[in-house]
Short mmCIF file of C-alpha atoms in Angstrom, two decimals:
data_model
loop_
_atom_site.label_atom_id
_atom_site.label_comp_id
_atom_site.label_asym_id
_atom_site.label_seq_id
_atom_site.Cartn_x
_atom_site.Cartn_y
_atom_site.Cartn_z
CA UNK A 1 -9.07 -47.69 -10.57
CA UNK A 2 -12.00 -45.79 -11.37
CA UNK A 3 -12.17 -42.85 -13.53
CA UNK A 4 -12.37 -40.11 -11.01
CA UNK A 5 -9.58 -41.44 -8.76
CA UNK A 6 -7.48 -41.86 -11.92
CA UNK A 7 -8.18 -37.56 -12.75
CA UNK A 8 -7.76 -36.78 -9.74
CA UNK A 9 -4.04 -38.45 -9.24
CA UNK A 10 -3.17 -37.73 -12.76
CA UNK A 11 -3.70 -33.85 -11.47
CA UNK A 12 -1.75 -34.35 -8.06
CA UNK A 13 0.73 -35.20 -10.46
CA UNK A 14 0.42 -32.59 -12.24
CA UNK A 15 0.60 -29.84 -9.86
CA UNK A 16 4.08 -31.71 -8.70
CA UNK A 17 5.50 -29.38 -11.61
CA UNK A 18 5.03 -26.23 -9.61
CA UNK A 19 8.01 -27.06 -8.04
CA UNK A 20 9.64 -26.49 -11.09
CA UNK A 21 8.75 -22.77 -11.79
CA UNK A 22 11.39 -20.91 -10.39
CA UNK A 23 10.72 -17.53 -9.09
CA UNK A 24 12.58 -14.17 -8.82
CA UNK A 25 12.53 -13.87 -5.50
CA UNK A 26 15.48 -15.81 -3.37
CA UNK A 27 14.84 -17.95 -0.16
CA UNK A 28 16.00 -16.46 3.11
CA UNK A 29 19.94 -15.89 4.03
CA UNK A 30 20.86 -15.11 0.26
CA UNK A 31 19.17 -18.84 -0.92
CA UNK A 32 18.63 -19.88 -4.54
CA UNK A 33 15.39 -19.16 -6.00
CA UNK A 34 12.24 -19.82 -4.71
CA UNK A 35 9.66 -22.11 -6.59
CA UNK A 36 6.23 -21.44 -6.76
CA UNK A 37 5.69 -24.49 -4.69
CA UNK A 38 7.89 -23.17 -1.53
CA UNK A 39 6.00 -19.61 -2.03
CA UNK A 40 2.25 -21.13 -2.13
CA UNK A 41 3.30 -22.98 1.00
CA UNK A 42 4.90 -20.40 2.69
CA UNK A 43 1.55 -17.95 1.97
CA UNK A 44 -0.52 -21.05 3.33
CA UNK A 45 1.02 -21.03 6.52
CA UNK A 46 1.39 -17.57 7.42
CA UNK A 47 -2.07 -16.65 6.11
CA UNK A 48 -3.00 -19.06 9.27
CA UNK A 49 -0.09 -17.85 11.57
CA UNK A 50 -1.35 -13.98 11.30
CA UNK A 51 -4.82 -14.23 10.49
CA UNK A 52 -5.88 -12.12 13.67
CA UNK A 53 -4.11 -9.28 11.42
CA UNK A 54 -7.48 -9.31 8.64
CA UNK A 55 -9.62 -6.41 8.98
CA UNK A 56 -12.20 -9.02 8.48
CA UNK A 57 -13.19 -12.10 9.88
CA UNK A 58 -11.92 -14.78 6.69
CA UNK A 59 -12.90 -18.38 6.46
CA UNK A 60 -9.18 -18.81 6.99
CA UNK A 61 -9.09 -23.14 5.27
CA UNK A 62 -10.89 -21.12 2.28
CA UNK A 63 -7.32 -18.72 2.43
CA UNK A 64 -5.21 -21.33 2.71
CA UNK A 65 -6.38 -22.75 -0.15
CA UNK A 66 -6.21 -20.03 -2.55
CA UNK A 67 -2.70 -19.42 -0.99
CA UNK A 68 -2.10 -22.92 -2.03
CA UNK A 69 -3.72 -23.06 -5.67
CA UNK A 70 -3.48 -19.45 -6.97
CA UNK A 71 0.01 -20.40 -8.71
CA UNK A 72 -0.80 -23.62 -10.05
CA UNK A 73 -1.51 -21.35 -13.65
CA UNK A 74 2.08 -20.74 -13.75
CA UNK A 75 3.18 -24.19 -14.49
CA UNK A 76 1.64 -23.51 -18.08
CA UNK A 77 1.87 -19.40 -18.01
CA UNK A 78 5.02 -19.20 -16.37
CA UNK A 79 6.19 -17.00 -13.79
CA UNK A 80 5.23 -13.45 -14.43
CA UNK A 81 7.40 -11.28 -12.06
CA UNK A 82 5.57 -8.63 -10.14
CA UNK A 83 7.59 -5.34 -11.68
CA UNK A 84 8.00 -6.79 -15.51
CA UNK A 85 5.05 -4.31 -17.42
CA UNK A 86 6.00 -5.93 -20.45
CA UNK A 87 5.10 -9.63 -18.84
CA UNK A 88 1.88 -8.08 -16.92
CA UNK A 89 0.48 -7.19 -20.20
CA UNK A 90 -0.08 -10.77 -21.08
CA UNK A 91 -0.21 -12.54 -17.90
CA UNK A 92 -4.17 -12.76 -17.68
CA UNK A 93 -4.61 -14.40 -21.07
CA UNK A 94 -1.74 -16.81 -20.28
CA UNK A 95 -3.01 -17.59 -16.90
CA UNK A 96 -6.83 -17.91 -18.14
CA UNK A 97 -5.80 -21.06 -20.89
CA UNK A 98 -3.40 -22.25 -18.14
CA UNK A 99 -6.39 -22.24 -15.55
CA UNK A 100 -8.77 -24.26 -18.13
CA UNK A 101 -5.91 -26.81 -19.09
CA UNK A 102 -4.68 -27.77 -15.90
CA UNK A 103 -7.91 -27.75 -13.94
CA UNK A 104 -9.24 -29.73 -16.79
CA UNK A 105 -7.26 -32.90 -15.54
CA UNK A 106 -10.11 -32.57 -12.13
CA UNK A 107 -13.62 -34.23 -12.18
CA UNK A 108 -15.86 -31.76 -13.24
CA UNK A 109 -16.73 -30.91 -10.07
CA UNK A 110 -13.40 -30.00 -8.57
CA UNK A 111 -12.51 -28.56 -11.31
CA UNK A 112 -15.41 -25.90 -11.44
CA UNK A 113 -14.94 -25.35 -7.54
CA UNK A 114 -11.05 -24.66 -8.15
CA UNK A 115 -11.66 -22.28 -11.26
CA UNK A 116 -14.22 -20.37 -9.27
CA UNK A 117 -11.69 -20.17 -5.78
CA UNK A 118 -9.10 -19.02 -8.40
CA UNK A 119 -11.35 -16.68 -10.30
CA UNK A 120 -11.86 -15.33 -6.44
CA UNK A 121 -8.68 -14.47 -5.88
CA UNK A 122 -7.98 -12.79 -8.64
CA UNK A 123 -11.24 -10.67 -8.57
CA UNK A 124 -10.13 -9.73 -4.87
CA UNK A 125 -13.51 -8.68 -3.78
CA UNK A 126 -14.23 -10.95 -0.85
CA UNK A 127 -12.12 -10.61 2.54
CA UNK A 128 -10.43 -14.29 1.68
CA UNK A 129 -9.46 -12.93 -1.82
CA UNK A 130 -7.90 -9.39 0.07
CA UNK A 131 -6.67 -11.36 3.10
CA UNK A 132 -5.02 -14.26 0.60
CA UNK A 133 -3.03 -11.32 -1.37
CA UNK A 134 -2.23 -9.26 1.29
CA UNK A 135 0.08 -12.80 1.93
CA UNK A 136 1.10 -12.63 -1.53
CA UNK A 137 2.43 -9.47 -1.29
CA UNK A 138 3.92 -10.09 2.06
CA UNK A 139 6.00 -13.32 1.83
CA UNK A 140 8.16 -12.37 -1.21
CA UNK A 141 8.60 -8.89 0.44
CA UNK A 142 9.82 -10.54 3.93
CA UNK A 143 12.28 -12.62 1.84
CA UNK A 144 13.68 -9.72 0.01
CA UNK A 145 14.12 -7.41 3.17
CA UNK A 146 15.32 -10.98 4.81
CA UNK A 147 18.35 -10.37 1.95
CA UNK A 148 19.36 -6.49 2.05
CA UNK A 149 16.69 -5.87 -1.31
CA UNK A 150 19.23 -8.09 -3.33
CA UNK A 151 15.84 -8.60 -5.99
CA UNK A 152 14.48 -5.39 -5.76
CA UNK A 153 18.55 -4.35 -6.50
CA UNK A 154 18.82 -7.28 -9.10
CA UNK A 155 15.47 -5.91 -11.08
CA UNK A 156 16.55 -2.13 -10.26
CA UNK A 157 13.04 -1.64 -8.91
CA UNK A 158 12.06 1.48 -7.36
CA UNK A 159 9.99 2.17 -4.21
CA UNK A 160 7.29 3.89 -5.96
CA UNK A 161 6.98 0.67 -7.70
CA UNK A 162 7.11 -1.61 -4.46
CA UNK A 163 4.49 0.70 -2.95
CA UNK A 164 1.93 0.33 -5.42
CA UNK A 165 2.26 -3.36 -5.21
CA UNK A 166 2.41 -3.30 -1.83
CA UNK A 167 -0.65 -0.59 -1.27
CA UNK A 168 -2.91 -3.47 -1.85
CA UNK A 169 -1.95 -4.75 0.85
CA UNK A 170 -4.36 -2.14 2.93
CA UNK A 171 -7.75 -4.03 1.46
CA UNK A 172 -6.53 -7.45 3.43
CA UNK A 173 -4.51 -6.27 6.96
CA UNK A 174 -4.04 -2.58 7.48
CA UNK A 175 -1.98 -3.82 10.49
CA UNK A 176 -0.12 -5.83 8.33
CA UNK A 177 0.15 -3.07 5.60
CA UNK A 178 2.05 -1.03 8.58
CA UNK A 179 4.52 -3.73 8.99
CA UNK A 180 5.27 -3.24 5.31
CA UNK A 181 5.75 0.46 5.00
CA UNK A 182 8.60 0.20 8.06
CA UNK A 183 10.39 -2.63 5.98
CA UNK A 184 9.68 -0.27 3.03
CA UNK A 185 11.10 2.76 4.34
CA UNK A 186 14.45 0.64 6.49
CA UNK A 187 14.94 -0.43 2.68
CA UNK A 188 15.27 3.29 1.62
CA UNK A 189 17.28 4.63 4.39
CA UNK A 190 19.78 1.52 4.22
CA UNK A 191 19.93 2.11 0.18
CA UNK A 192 18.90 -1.29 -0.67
CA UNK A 193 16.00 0.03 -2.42
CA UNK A 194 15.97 3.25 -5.38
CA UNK A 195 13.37 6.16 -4.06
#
């Protein structure tokens, strides 16, 4: 096997550990805990189910793939859960040495064009980057409302605090960022999210 075939399956292999970083947010119908895996898939797919929803025209293969790889960090940083400030504090440095590590395994090649789609997404400047974390924000928020707020109850998170996540949403889909104020607000009135 040649040298480049041999990187590239030793990373495949890699990347099989994202399906071992567990996150905070359950699975549909009160389900264990997602894995970073099952959310970057999930993203993937409804990026390209409601991508007439972008207030701009997105290269939507370039979305999918930042849905796909923007987690891949977290099998060295670890999960950093969207309401822990403590966690935030530290989560670029952790993610920037993950980022290097893993994407190290790659050719050169890939691995500069999967830094810089990475880098991309977490600048979110271009309409992919917006578009690709307006599905970030969405999924986990779907799943939660999909189980009466049970994370946002768990966490004892507030709706000021789900609305400034959420807000962001705006830059990708205002349509979509509609659909997420009425789940918001349901949350409130049926108490299974603090105002």
């Amino acid at each position: 096997m040649d040298e480049r075939l041999k990187r590239q399956l030793n990373f495949a292999l890699e990347i099989d550990k994202e399906k071992n970083i567990f996150r905070q947010t359950h699975l549909s119908g009160h389900g264990r805990n997602e894995n970073d895996a099952e959310h970057a898939w999930h993203m993937a797919v409804m990026a390209y189910l409601l991508r007439e929803y972008a207030n701009e025209e997105v290269d939507i293969a370039k979305v999918m793939l930042m849905c796909l790889i923007h987690d891949i960090v977290e099998i060295e940083a670890g999960d950093t859960y969207a309401y822990d400030a403590e966690s935030l504090k530290t989560q670029k440095a952790r993610e920037d040495a993950a980022k290097e590590k893993i994407y190290s395994l790659l050719p050169e090649d890939q691995k500069r064009e999967l830094i810089a789609l990475f880098d991309e997404f977490e600048a979110y400047e271009t309409a992919e980057a917006k578009y690709a974390h307006a599905m970030d924000n969405l999924q986990p928020l779907i799943l939660n409302n999909s189980n009466e707020g049970g994370d946002w109850k768990e966490h004892e998170v507030n709706a000021k605090q789900v609305y400034e996540r959420q807000g962001k949403t705006k830059l990708g889909s205002e349509r979509l960022f509609e659909v997420t104020d009425q789940i918001i607000r349901e949350n409130i009135r049926k108490g299974n999210l603090r105002e």
